[in-house]
Coordinates of C-alpha atoms (C1' of nucleotides) in Angstrom, one line a residue:
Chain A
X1 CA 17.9 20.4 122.9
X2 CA 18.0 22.2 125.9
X3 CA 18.1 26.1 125.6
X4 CA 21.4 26.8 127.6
X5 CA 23.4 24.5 125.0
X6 CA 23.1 27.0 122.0
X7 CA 25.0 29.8 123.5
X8 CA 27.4 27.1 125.7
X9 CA 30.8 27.8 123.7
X10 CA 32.5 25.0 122.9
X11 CA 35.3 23.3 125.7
X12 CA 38.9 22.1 125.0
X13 CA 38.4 18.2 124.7
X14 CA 39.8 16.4 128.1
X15 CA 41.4 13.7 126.4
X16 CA 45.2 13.0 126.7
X17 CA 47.0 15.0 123.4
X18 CA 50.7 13.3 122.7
X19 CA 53.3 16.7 122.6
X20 CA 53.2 18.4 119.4
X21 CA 56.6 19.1 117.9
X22 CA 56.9 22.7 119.2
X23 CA 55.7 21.0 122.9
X24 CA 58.5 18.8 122.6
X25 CA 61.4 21.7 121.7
X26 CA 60.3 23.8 124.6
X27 CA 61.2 20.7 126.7
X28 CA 64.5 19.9 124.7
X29 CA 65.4 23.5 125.0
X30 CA 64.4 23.4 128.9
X31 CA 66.8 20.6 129.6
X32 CA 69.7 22.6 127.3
X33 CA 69.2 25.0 129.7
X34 CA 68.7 23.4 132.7
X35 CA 71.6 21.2 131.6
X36 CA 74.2 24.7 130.7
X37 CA 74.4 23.4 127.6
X38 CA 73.2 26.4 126.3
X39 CA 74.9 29.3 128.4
X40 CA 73.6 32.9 129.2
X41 CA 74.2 35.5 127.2
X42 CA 74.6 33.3 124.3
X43 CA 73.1 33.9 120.4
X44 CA 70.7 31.1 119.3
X45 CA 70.3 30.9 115.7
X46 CA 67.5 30.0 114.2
X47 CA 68.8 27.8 111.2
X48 CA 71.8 26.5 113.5
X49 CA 69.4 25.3 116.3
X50 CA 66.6 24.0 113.7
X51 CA 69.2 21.9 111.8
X52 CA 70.6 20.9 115.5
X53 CA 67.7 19.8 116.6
X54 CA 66.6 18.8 113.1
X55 CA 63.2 20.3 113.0
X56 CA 61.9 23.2 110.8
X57 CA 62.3 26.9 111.7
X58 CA 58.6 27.3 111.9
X59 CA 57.9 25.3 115.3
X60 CA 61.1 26.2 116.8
X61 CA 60.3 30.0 116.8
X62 CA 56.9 29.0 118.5
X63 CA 59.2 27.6 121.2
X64 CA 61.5 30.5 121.4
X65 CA 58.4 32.8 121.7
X66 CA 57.2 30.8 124.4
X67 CA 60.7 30.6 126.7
X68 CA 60.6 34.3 125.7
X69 CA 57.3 35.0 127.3
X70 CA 58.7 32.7 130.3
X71 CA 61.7 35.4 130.2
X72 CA 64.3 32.3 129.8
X73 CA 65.4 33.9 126.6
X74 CA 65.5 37.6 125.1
X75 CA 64.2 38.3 121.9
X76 CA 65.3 41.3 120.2
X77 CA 63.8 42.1 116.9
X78 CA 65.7 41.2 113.7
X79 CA 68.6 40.7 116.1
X80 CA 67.5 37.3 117.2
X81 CA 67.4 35.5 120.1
X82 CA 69.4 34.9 123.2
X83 CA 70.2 32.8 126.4
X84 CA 68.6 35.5 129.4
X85 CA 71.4 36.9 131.4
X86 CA 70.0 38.0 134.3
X87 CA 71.2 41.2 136.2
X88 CA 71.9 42.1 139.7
X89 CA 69.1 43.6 140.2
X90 CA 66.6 40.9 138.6
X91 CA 68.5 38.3 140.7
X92 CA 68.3 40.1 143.9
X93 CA 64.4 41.0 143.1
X94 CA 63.9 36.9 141.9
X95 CA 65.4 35.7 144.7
X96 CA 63.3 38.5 147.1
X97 CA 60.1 36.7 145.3
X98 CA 61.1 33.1 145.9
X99 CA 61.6 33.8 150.0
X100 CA 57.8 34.7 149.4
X101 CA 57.0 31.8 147.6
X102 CA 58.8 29.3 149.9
X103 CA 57.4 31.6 153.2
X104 CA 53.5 30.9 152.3
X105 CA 53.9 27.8 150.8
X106 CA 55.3 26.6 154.2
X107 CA 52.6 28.2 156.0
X108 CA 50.1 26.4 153.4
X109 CA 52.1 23.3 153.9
X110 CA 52.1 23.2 157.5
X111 CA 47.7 23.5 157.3
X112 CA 47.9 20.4 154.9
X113 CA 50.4 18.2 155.0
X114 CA 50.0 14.8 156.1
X115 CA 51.5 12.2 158.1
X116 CA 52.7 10.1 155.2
X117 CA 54.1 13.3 153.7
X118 CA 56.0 14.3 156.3
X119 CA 57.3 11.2 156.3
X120 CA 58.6 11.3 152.8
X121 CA 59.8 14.7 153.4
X122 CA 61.8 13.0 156.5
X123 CA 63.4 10.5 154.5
X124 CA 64.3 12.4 151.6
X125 CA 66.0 14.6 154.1
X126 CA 67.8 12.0 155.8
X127 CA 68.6 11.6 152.1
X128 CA 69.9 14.5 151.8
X129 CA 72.0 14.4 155.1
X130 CA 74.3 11.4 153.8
X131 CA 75.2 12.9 150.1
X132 CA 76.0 16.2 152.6
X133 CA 78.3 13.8 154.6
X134 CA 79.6 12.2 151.9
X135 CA 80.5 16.0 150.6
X136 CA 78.7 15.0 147.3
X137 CA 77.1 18.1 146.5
X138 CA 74.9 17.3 143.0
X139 CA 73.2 14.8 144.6
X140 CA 72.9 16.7 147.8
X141 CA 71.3 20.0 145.7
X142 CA 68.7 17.3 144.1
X143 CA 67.9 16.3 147.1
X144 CA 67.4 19.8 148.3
X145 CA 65.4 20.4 145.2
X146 CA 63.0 17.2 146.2
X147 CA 62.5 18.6 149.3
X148 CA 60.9 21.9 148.6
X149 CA 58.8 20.7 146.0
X150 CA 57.5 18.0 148.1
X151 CA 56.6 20.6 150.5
X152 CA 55.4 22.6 147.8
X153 CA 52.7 19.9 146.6
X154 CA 51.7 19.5 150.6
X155 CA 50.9 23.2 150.3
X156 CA 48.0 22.0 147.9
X157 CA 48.4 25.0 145.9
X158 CA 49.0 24.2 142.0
X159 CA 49.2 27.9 140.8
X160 CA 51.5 28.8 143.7
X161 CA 53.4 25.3 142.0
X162 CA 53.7 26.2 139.3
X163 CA 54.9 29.7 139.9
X164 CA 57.9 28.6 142.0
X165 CA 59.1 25.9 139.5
X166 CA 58.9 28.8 136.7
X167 CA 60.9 30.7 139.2
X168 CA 63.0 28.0 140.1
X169 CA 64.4 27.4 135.9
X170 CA 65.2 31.0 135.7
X171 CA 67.3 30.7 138.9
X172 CA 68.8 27.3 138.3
X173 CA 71.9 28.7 135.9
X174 CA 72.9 30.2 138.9
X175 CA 73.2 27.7 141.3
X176 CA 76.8 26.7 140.3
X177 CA 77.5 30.0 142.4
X178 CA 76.4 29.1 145.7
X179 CA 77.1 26.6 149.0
X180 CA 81.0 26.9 147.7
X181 CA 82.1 27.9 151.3
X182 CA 81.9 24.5 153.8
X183 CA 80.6 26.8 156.5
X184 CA 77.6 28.0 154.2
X185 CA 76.9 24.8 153.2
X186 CA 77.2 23.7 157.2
X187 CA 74.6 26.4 157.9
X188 CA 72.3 25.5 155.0
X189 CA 71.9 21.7 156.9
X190 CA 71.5 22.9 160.0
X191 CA 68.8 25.5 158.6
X192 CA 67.1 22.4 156.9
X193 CA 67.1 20.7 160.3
X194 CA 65.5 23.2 161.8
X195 CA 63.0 23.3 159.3
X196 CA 62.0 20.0 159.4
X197 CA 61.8 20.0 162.9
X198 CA 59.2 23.0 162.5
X199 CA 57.2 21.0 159.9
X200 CA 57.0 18.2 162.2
X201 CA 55.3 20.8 164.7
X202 CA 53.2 22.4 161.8
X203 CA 54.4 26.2 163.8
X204 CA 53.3 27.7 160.4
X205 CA 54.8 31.3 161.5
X206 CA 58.2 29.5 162.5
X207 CA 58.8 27.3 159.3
X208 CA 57.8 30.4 157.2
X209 CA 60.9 32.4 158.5
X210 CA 62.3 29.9 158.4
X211 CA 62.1 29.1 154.6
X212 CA 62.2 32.5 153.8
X213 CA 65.3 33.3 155.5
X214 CA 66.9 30.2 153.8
X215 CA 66.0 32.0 150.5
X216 CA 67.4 35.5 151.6
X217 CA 70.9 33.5 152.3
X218 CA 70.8 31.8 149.8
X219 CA 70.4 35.3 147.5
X220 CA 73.4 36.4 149.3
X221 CA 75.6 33.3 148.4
X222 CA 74.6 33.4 144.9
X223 CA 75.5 37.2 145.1
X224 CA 79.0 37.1 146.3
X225 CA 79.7 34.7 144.2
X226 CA 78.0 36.2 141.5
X227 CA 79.8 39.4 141.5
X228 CA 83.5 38.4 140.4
X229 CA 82.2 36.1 137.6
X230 CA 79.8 37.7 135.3
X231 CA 80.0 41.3 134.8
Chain B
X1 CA 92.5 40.5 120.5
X2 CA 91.9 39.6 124.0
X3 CA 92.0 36.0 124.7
X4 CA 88.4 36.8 127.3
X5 CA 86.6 38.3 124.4
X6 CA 86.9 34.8 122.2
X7 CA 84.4 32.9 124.7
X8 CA 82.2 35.6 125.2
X9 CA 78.7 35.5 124.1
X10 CA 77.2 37.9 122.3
X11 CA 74.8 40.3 124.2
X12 CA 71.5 41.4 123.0
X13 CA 71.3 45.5 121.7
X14 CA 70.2 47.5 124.3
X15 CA 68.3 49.5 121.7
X16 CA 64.5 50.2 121.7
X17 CA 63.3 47.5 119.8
X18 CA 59.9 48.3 117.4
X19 CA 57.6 45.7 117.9
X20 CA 57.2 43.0 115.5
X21 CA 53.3 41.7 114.2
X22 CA 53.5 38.6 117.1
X23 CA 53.8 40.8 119.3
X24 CA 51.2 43.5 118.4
X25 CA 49.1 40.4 118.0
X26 CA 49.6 39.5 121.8
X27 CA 48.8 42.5 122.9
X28 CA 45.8 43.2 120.9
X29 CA 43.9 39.6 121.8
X30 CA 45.3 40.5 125.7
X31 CA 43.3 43.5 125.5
X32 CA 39.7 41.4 123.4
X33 CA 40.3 39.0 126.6
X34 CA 40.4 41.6 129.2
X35 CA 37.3 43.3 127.1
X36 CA 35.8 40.6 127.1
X37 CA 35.6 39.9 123.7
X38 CA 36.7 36.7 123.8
X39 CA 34.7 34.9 126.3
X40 CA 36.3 32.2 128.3
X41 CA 35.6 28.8 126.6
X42 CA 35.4 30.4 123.1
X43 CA 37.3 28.7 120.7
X44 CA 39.6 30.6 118.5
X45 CA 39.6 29.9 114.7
X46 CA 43.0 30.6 113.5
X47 CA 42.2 31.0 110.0
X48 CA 38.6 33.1 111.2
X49 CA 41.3 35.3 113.8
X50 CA 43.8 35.7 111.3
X51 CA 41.1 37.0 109.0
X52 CA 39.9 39.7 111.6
X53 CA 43.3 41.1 112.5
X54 CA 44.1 40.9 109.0
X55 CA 47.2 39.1 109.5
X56 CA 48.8 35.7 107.7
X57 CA 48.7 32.5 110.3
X58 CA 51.9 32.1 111.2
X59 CA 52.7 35.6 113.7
X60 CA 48.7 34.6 115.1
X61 CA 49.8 31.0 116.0
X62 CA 53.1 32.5 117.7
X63 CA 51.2 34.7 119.7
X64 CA 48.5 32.1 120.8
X65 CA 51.6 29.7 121.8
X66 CA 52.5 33.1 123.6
X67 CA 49.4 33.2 125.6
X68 CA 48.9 29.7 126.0
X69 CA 52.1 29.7 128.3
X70 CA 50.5 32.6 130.4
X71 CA 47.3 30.0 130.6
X72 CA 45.3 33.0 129.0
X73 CA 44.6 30.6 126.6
X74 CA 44.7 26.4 126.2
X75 CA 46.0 24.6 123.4
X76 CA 44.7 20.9 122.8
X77 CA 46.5 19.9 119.5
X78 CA 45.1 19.2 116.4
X79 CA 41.5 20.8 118.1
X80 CA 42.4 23.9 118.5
X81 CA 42.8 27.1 120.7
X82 CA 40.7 27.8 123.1
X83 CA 40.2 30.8 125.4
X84 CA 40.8 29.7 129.1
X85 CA 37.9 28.5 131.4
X86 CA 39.1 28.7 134.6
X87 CA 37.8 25.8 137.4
X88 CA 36.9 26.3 140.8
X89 CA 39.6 24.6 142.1
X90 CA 42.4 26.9 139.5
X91 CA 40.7 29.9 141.2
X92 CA 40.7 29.0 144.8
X93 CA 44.3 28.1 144.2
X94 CA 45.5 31.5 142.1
X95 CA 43.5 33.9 144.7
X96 CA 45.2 31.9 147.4
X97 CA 48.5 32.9 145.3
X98 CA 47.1 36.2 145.1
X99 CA 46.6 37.2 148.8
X100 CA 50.2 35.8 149.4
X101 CA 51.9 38.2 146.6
X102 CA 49.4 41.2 147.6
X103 CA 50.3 40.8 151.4
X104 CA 54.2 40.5 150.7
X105 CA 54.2 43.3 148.1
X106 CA 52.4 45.6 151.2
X107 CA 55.0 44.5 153.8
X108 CA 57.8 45.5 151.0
X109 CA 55.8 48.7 150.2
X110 CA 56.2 49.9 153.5
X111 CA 59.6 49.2 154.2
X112 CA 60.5 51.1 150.7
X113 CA 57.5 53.8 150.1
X114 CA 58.5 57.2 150.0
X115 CA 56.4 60.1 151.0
X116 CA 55.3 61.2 147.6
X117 CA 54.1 57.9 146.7
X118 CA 52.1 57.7 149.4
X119 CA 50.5 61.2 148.9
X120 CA 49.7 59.4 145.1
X121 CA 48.1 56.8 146.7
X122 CA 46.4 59.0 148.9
X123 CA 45.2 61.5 146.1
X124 CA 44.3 57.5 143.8
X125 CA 42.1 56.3 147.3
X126 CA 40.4 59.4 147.8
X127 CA 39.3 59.7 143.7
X128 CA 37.9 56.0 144.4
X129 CA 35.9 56.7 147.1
X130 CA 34.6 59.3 145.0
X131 CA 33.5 56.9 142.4
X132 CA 31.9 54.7 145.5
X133 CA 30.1 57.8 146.7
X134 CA 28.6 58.0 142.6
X135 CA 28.4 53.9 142.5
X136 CA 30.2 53.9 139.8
X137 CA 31.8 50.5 139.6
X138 CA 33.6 50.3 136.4
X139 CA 35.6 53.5 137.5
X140 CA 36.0 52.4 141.0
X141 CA 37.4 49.4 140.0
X142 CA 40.4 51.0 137.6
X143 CA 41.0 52.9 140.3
X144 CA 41.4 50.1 142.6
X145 CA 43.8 48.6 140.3
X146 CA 46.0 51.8 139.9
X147 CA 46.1 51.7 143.8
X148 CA 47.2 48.2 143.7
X149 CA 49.9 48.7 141.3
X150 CA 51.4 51.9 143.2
X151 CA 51.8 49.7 146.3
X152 CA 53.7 46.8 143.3
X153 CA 55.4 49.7 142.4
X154 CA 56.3 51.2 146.0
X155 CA 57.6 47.6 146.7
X156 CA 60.6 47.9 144.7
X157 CA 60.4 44.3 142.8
X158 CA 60.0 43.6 139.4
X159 CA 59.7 40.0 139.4
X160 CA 56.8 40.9 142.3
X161 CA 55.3 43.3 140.1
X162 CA 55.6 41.0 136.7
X163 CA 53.9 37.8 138.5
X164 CA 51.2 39.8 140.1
X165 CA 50.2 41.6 137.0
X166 CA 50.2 38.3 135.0
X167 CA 48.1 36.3 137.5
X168 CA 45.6 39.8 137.7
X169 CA 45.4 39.4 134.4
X170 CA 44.2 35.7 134.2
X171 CA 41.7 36.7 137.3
X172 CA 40.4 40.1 135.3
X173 CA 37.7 38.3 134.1
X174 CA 36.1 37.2 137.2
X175 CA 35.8 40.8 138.4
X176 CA 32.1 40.8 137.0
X177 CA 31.0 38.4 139.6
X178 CA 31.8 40.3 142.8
X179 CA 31.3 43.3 144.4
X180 CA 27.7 43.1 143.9
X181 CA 26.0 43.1 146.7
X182 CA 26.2 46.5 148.6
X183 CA 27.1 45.5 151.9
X184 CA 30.4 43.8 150.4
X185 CA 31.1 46.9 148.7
X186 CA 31.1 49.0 151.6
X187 CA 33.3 46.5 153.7
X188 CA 36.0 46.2 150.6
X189 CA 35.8 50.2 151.1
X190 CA 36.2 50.1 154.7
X191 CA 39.5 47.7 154.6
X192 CA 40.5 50.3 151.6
X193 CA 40.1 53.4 154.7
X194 CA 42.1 50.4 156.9
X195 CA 44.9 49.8 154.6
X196 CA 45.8 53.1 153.9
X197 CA 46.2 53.8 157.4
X198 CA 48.5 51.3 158.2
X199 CA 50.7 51.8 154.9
X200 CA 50.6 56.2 156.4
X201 CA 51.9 54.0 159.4
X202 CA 54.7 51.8 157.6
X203 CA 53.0 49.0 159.5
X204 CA 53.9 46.0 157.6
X205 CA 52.3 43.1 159.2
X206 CA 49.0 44.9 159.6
X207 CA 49.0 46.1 156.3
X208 CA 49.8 43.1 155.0
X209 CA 47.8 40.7 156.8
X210 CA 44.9 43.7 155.7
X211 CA 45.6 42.9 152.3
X212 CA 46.2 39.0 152.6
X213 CA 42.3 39.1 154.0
X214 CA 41.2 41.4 151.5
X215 CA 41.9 38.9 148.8
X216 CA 40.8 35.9 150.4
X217 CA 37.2 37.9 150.6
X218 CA 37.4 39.1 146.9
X219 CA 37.9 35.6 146.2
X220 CA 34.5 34.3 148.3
X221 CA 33.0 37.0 146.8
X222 CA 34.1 35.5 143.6
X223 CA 33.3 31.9 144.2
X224 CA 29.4 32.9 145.5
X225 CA 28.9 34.8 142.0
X226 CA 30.7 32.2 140.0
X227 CA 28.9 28.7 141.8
X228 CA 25.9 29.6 139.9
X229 CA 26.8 31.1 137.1
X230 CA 29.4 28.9 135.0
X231 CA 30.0 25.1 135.9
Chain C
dA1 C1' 15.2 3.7 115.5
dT2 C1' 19.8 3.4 116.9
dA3 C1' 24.5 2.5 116.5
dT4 C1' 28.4 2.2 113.6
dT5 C1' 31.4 2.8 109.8
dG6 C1' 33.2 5.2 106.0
dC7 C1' 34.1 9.2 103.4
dG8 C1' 34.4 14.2 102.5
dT9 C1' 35.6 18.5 104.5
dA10 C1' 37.7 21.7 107.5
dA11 C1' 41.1 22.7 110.8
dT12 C1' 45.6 22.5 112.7
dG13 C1' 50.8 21.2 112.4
dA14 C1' 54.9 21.8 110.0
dA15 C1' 57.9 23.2 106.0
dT16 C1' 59.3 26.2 102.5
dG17 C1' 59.8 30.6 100.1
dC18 C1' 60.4 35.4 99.8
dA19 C1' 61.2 40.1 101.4
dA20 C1' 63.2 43.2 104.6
dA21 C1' 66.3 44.4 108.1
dA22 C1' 70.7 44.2 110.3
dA23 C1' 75.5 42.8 110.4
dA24 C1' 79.8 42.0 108.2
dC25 C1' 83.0 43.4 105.1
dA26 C1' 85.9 45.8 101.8
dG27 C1' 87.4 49.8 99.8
dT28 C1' 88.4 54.6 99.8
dG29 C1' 89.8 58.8 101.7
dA30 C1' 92.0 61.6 105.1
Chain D
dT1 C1' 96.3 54.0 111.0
dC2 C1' 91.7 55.2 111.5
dA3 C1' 87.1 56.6 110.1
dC4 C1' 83.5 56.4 106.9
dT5 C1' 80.6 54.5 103.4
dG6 C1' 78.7 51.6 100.0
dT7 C1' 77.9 46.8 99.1
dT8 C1' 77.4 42.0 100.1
dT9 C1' 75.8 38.5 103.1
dT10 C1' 73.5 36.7 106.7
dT11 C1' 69.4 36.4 109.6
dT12 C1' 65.1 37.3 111.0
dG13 C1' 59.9 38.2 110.0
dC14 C1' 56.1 36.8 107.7
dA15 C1' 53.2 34.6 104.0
dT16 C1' 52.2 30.7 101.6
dT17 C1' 52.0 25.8 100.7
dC18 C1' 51.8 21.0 101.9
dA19 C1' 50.7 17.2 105.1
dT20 C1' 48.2 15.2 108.9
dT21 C1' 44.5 14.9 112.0
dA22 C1' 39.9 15.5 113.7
dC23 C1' 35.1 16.4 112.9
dG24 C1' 30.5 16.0 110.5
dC25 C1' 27.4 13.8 107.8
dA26 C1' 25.3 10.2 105.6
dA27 C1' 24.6 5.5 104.4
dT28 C1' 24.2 0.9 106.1
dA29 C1' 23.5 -2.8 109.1
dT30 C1' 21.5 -4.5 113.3

DNA sequence: ATATTGCGTAATGAATGCAAAAAACAGTGA
DNA sequence: TCACTGTTTTTTGCATTCATTACGCAATAT
């Protein structure tokens, strides 16, 4: 027995774990989200949600800390929790982040991405272009979605990943509130076109502005839209 | 009864909540992890843990779900908790993640900084190169960090500020494995001298691109330390 | 001697029970 | 009618208990 092994703590195994119960109600409770099913603002109730999503108490509290910690709910002890409703000024700040996020992760992308990628990126924007002709805005704003995270995984950057999507969730109630004006939406495309066209080039500094400009707008639509519906 | 008031949710009391045990218990095994207490690998008993905070199970194994979704620690079910060993490649990636939130909080910072919180910083910088005069590292490292968080701070965003904290926190215990050759040292302290001048200057893109560079060399310095030490 | 299989033990996953805190309600008084 | 207060009820926080899974060790066969 080598020497090194005695004080070598002891390493997660590597093997593939199926989803625990708990695992499985932070996804359900994702997609209610996700989904509106559950809105901001609203009361989740322990018993009500447990025999909703007919599971115990005990594991659905270990999901509700975990959302908590990933600020998609509020707890508030003994009050119980609910749905985050997000205020002006964490939606302006959120939305100030992201225009980060996307900037470097463009920059990144544009050092790493391949041929093949850009490729894919190409398509799924031509994609994009027909639901936009076709006025068929879900599929257009999946689409859109696609598109930044495939330039996201060209940026080679899991942490930065992962921090956008977690970003990204938080954001996504508010979605509904944006691209309602045709000439927003009409600049949005041709923003996108210009950003692919920078991609194409790899001008790192260009498609950063780019990208992070895109965000900034995008804050703003969400804003105005924001501010004669909730609160 | 107003017929608005029927579909709106509830709102969460804007009280001053006491914390609850979970939550005591997060903090308390954030602070053993930043200590060092728990070294990265280390498995955590739940029934051995729960013993030594003298607390039952159940609050312990919501805080670990807590942490796990802050990757301070991993969960493999049904084998337990263990506290996170970071890889090579998770740390190229979250320093990478790093320099982009540390140069976009400085160009923020400048734009937003008053005077007095630059004569804080000032007063912070010119303590810390005290402590680099005495070579007294533990000190000039907290200090380091308090400078770092009054720029967070002087950039105005709390999503900024949350994300950065979080990601310094998984990094803080790398810290050991830099900074320890001399003539590193004295280079982090001249891009210190460099970066306070440009934020006197409220120039963004120097000091940003200053502190963008500054973390990709803390995280070479890193990566020499930890190549032969872990892994 | 080594590999393998089976069983016992220990650990985690989940459910239930109990106590405390907060909310809802009713009743009384002004 | 409104405000206040005491009580009831609901809901959360935590401890305990039960069930399931993984690990360790030994015995056996090759």
């Amino acid at each position: 027995m080598p020497p090194s092994n005695e004080s070598a703590p002891a390493s997660p195994p590597l093997k593939i774990a199926r989803a625990t119960l708990h695992d499985r109600i932070v996804e359900r409770l994702h997609d209610m989200l996700i989904e509106g099913e559950l809105a901001p603002g609203e009361r989740l109730n322990e018993v009500a949600l447990a025999a909703r999503l007919e599971v115990s108490r005990t594991p659905l509290r270990e999901a509700l800390r975990v959302l908590a910690s990933q600020r998609l709910v509020t707890l508030s002890p003994h009050h119980g929790a609910f749905v985050t409703r997000m205020t002006r000024a964490e939606i302006d700040d959120a939305f100030e982040l992201m225009s980060a996020l996307e900037r470097f992760s463009a920059e990144l992308a544009c050092e790493r991405v391949t041929e093949s990628e850009i490729a894919a990126i190409r398509a799924e924007h031509a994609e994009m272009m027909a639901y936009w002709a076709r006025r068929d805005l879900p599929r257009y704003y999946r689409a859109n979605q696609r598109i930044h995270d495939l330039i996201n995984r060209a940026a080679r950057n899991d942490e930065l990943r992962e921090t956008y999507l977690a970003l990204n969730r938080r954001l996504h109630p508010l979605r509904l509130s944006s691209n309602r004006s045709a000439a927003k939406w009409q600049k949005a495309v041709e923003e996108h076109e210009a950003m692919l066209a920078a991609l194409e080039r790899r001008d790192a500094a260009e498609l950063g502005e780019l990208m992070r400009r895109h965000l900034l707008e995008k804050r703003d639509a969400v804003l105005e839209g924001w501010s004669h519906e909730d609160r």
